[in-house]
Short mmCIF file of C-alpha atoms and ligand atoms in Angstrom, two decimals:
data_model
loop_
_atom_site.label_atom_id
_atom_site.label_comp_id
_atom_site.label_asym_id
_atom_site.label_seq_id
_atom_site.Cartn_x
_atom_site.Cartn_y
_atom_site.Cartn_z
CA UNK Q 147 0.00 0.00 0.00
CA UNK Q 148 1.35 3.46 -0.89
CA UNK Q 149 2.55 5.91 2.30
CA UNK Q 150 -0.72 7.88 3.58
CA UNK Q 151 -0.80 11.28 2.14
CA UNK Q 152 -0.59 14.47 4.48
CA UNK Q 153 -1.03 17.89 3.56
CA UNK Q 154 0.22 19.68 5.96
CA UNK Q 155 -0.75 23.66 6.03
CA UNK Q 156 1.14 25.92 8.39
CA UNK Q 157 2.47 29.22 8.19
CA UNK Q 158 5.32 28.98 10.85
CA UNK Q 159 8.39 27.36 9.42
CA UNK Q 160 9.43 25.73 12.78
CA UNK Q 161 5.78 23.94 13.68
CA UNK Q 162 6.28 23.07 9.75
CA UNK Q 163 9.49 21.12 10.16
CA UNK Q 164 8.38 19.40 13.57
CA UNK Q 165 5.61 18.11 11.39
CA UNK Q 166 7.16 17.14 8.49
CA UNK Q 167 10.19 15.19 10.45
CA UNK Q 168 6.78 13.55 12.54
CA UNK Q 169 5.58 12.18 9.70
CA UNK Q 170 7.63 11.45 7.90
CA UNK Q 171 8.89 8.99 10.41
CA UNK Q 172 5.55 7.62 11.34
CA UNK Q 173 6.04 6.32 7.71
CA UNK Q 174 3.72 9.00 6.18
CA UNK Q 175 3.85 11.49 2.52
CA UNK Q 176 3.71 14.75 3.97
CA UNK Q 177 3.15 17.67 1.64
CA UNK Q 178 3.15 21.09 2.40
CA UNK Q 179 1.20 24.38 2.02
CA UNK Q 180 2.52 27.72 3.86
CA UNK Q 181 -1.26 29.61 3.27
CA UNK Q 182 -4.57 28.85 2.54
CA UNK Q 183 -4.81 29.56 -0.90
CA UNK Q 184 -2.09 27.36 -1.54
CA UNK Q 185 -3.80 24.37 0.95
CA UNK Q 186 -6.93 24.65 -1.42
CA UNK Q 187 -4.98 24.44 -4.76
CA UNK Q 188 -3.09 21.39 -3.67
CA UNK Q 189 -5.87 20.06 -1.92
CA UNK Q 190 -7.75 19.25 -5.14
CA UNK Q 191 -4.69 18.72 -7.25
CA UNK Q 192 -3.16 15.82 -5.12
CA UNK Q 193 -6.49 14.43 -3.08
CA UNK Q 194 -4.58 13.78 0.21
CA UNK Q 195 -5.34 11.02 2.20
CA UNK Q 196 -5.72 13.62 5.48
CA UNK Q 197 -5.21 17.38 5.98
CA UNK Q 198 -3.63 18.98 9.34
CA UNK Q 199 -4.87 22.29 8.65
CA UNK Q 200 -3.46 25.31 10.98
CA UNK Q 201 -6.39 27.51 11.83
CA UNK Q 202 -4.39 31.16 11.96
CA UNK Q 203 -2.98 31.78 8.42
CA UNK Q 204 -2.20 34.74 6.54
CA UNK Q 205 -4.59 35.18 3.85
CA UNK Q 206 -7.80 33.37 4.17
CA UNK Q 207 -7.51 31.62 7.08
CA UNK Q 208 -8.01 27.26 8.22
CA UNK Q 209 -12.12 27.78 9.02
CA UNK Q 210 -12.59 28.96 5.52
CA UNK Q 211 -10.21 26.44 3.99
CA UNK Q 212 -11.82 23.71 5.82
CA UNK Q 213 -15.89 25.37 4.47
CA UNK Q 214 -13.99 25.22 0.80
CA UNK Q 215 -12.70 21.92 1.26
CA UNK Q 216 -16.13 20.63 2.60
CA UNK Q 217 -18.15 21.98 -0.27
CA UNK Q 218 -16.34 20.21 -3.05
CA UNK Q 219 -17.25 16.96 -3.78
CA UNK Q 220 -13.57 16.16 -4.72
CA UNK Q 221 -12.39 17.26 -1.05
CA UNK Q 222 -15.26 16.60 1.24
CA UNK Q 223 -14.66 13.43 2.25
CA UNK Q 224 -10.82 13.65 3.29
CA UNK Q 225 -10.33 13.94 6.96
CA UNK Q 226 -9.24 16.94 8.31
CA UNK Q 227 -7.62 17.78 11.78
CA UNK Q 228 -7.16 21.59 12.79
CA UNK Q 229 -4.51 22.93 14.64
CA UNK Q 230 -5.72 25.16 17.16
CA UNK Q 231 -4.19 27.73 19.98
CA UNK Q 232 -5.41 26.40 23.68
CA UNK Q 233 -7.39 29.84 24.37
CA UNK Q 234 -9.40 29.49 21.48
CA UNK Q 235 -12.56 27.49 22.19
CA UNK Q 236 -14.83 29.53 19.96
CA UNK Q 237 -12.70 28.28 16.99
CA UNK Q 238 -12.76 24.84 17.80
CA UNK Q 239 -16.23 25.11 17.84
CA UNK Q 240 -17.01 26.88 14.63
CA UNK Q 241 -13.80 24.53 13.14
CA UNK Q 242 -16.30 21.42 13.91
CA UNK Q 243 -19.41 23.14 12.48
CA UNK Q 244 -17.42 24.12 9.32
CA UNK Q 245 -16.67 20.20 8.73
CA UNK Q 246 -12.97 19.48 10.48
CA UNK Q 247 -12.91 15.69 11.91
CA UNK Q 248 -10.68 16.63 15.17
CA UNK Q 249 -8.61 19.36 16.20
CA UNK Q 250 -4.87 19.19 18.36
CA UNK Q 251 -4.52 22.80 20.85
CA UNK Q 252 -0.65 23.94 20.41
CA UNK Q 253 1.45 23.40 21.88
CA UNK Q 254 1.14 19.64 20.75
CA UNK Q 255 3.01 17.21 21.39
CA UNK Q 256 4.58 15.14 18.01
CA UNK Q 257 3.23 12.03 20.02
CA UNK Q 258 -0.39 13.19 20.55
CA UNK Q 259 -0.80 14.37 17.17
CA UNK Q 260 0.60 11.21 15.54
CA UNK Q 261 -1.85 9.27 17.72
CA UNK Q 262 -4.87 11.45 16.17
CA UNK Q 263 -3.73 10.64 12.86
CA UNK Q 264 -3.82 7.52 13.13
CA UNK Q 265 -6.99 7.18 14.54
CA UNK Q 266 -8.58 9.59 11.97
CA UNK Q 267 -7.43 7.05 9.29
CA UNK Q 268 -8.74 3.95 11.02
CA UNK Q 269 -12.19 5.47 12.16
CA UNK Q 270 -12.52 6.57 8.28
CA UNK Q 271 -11.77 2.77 7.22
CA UNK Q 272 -14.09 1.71 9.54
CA UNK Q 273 -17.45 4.52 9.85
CA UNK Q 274 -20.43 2.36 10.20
CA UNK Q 275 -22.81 2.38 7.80
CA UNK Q 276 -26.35 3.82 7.83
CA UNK Q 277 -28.88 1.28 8.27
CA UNK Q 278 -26.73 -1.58 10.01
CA UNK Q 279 -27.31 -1.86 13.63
CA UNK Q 280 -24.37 -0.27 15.97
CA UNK Q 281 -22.75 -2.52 18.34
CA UNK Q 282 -20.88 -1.03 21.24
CA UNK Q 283 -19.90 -3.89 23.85
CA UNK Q 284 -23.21 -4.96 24.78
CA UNK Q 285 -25.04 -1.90 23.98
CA UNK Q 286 -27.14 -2.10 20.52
CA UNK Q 287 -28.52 0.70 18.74
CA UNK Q 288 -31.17 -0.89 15.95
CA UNK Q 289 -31.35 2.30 13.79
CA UNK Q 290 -34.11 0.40 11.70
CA UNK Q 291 -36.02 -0.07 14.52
CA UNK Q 292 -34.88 2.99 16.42
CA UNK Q 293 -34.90 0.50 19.76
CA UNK Q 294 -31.72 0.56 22.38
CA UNK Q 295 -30.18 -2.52 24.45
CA UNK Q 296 -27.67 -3.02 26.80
CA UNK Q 297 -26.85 -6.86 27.26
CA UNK Q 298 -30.37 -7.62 26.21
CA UNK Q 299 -32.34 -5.56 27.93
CA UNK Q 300 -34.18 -2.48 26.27
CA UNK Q 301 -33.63 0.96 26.57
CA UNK Q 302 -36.77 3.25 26.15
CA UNK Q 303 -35.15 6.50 25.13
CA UNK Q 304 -37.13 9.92 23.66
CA UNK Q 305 -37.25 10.46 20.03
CA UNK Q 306 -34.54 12.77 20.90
CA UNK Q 307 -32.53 11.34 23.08
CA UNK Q 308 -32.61 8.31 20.52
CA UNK Q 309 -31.27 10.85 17.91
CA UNK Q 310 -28.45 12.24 20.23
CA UNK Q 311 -27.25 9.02 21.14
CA UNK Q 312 -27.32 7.77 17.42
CA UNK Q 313 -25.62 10.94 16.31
CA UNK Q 314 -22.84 10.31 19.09
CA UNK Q 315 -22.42 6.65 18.40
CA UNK Q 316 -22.08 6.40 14.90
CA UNK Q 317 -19.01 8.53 15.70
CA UNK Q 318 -16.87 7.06 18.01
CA UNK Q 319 -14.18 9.24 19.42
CA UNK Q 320 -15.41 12.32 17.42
CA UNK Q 321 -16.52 15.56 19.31
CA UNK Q 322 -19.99 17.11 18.56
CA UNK Q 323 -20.23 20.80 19.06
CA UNK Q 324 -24.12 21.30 20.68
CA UNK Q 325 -25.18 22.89 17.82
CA UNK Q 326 -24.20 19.55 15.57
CA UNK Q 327 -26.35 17.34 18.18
CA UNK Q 328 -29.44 19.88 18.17
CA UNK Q 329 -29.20 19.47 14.40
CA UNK Q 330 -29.16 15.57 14.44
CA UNK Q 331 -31.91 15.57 17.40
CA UNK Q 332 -34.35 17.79 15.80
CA UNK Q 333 -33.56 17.96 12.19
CA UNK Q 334 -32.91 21.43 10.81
CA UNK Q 335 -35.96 23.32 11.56
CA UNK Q 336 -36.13 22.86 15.18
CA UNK Q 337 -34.67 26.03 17.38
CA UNK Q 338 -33.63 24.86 21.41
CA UNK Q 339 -30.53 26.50 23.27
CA UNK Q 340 -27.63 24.64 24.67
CA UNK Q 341 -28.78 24.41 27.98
CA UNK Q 342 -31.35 21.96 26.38
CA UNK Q 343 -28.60 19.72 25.02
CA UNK Q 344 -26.81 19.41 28.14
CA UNK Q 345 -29.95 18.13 29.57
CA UNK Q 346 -30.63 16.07 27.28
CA UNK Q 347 -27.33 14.35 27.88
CA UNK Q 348 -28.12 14.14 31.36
CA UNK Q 349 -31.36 12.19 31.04
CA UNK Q 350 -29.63 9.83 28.53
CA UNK Q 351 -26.84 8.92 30.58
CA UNK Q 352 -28.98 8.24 33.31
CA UNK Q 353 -31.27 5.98 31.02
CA UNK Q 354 -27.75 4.15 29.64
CA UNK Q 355 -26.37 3.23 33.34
CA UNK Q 356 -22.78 2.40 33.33
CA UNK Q 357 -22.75 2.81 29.20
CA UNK Q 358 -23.93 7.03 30.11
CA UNK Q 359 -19.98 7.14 30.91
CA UNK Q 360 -19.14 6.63 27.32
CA UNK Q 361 -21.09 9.95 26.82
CA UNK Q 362 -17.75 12.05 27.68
CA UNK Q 363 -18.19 16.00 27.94
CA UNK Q 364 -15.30 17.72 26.03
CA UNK Q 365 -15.42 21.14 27.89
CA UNK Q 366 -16.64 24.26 26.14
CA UNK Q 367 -16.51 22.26 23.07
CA UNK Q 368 -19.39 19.55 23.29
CA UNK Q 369 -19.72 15.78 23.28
CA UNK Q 370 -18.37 12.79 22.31
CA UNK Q 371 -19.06 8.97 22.68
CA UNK Q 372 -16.22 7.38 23.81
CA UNK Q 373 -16.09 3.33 24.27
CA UNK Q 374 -17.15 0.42 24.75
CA UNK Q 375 -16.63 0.01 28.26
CA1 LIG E 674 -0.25 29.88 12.02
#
């Protein structure tokens, strides 16, 4: 199998050359963009396997690389993982809602960021397919049948809390900002506030007994499903 492909797009030559030295040593391509405009054009003239996209460029910046990316139908499908500063929740945020898979806070540590990578790549081998029922340890979601069991025994769960826990499980390991779990609980049309997502969560877990653990909060951020246990 050919090396992975990596476009890597940072602006600061020292982060650059810590990647690049990374990954290639983890076995990896890595190719390189310094701005934005430059991440799109070899974006869609190479079709990397994964992008590690640094959020703070000069020029148009990683949020509206990562929209671009997203809307063509060349690029939407490869992963992407954003580079973020630590401060800068509000970006994380809007960097899920514009379409990034995962994000690393600088400073990072090679080790860390290698470790996302490689999950990234298996979780996209392995996303679960619509209609097929999810197994998690003993928990079973039948999305035909929109019923929930843990080692057997059912689950009665809202129409909501159904669609939260679907969203969140068909994703392992992948944070959901609130907004992306009101969207998948209510469909677009439906307005509620975070504060109703958070409680949500809290009546799910309850309902899911030692399986509401999996339901990890990733602070300021949102959720993610984290598991089997
Ligand atoms: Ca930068």
């Amino acid at each position: 199998m050919p090396a992975k492909r990596i476009l890597i797009v940072e602006d600061e030559p020292d982060i650059l050359e810590l990647l690049r030295i990374t990954l290639a040593k983890e076995g990896y391509d890595p190719i390189f963009a310094k701005t934005g405009e430059q991440a799109i054009e070899l974006a869609k003239k190479d079709l990397p396997d994964m992008v590690v996209l640094d959020i703070m460029l000069p020029g148009i910046d990683g949020l509206d690389v990562c929209k671009i990316l997203r809307s063509d139908p060349r690029t939407s499908h490869i992963p992407i993982i954003m580079l973020t500063a630590r401060s800068e929740e509000a970006d994380i945020v809007t960097g899920l809602e514009v379409g990034a898979d995962d994000y690393v806070t600088k400073p990072f540590s090679p080790k860390v960021l290698s470790a996302r990578i490689r999950n990234l790549l298996r979780r996209q081998a392995a996303t679960i397919p619509d209609q097929r029922p999810i197994r998690l340890g003993s928990l079973i979601i039948d999305t035909m049948r929109r019923e929930v069991s843990i080692k057997g025994r059912p689950v009665i769960l809202t129409y909501t809390e159904f669609n939260i826990l679907l969203a969140l499980a068909r994703r392992p390991g992948v944070v959901l900002t609130r907004y992306q779990i009101m969207d998948a609980a209510h469909g677009q049309e439906y307005v509620a506030t975070d504060r109703a997502v958070d409680v949500q969560i809290v009546a799910l877990r309850r309902k899911l007994g030692t399986y509401g653990r999996c339901i990890q909060t990733v602070r300021g951020v949102g959720y993610r499903f984290s598991g089997p246990v």
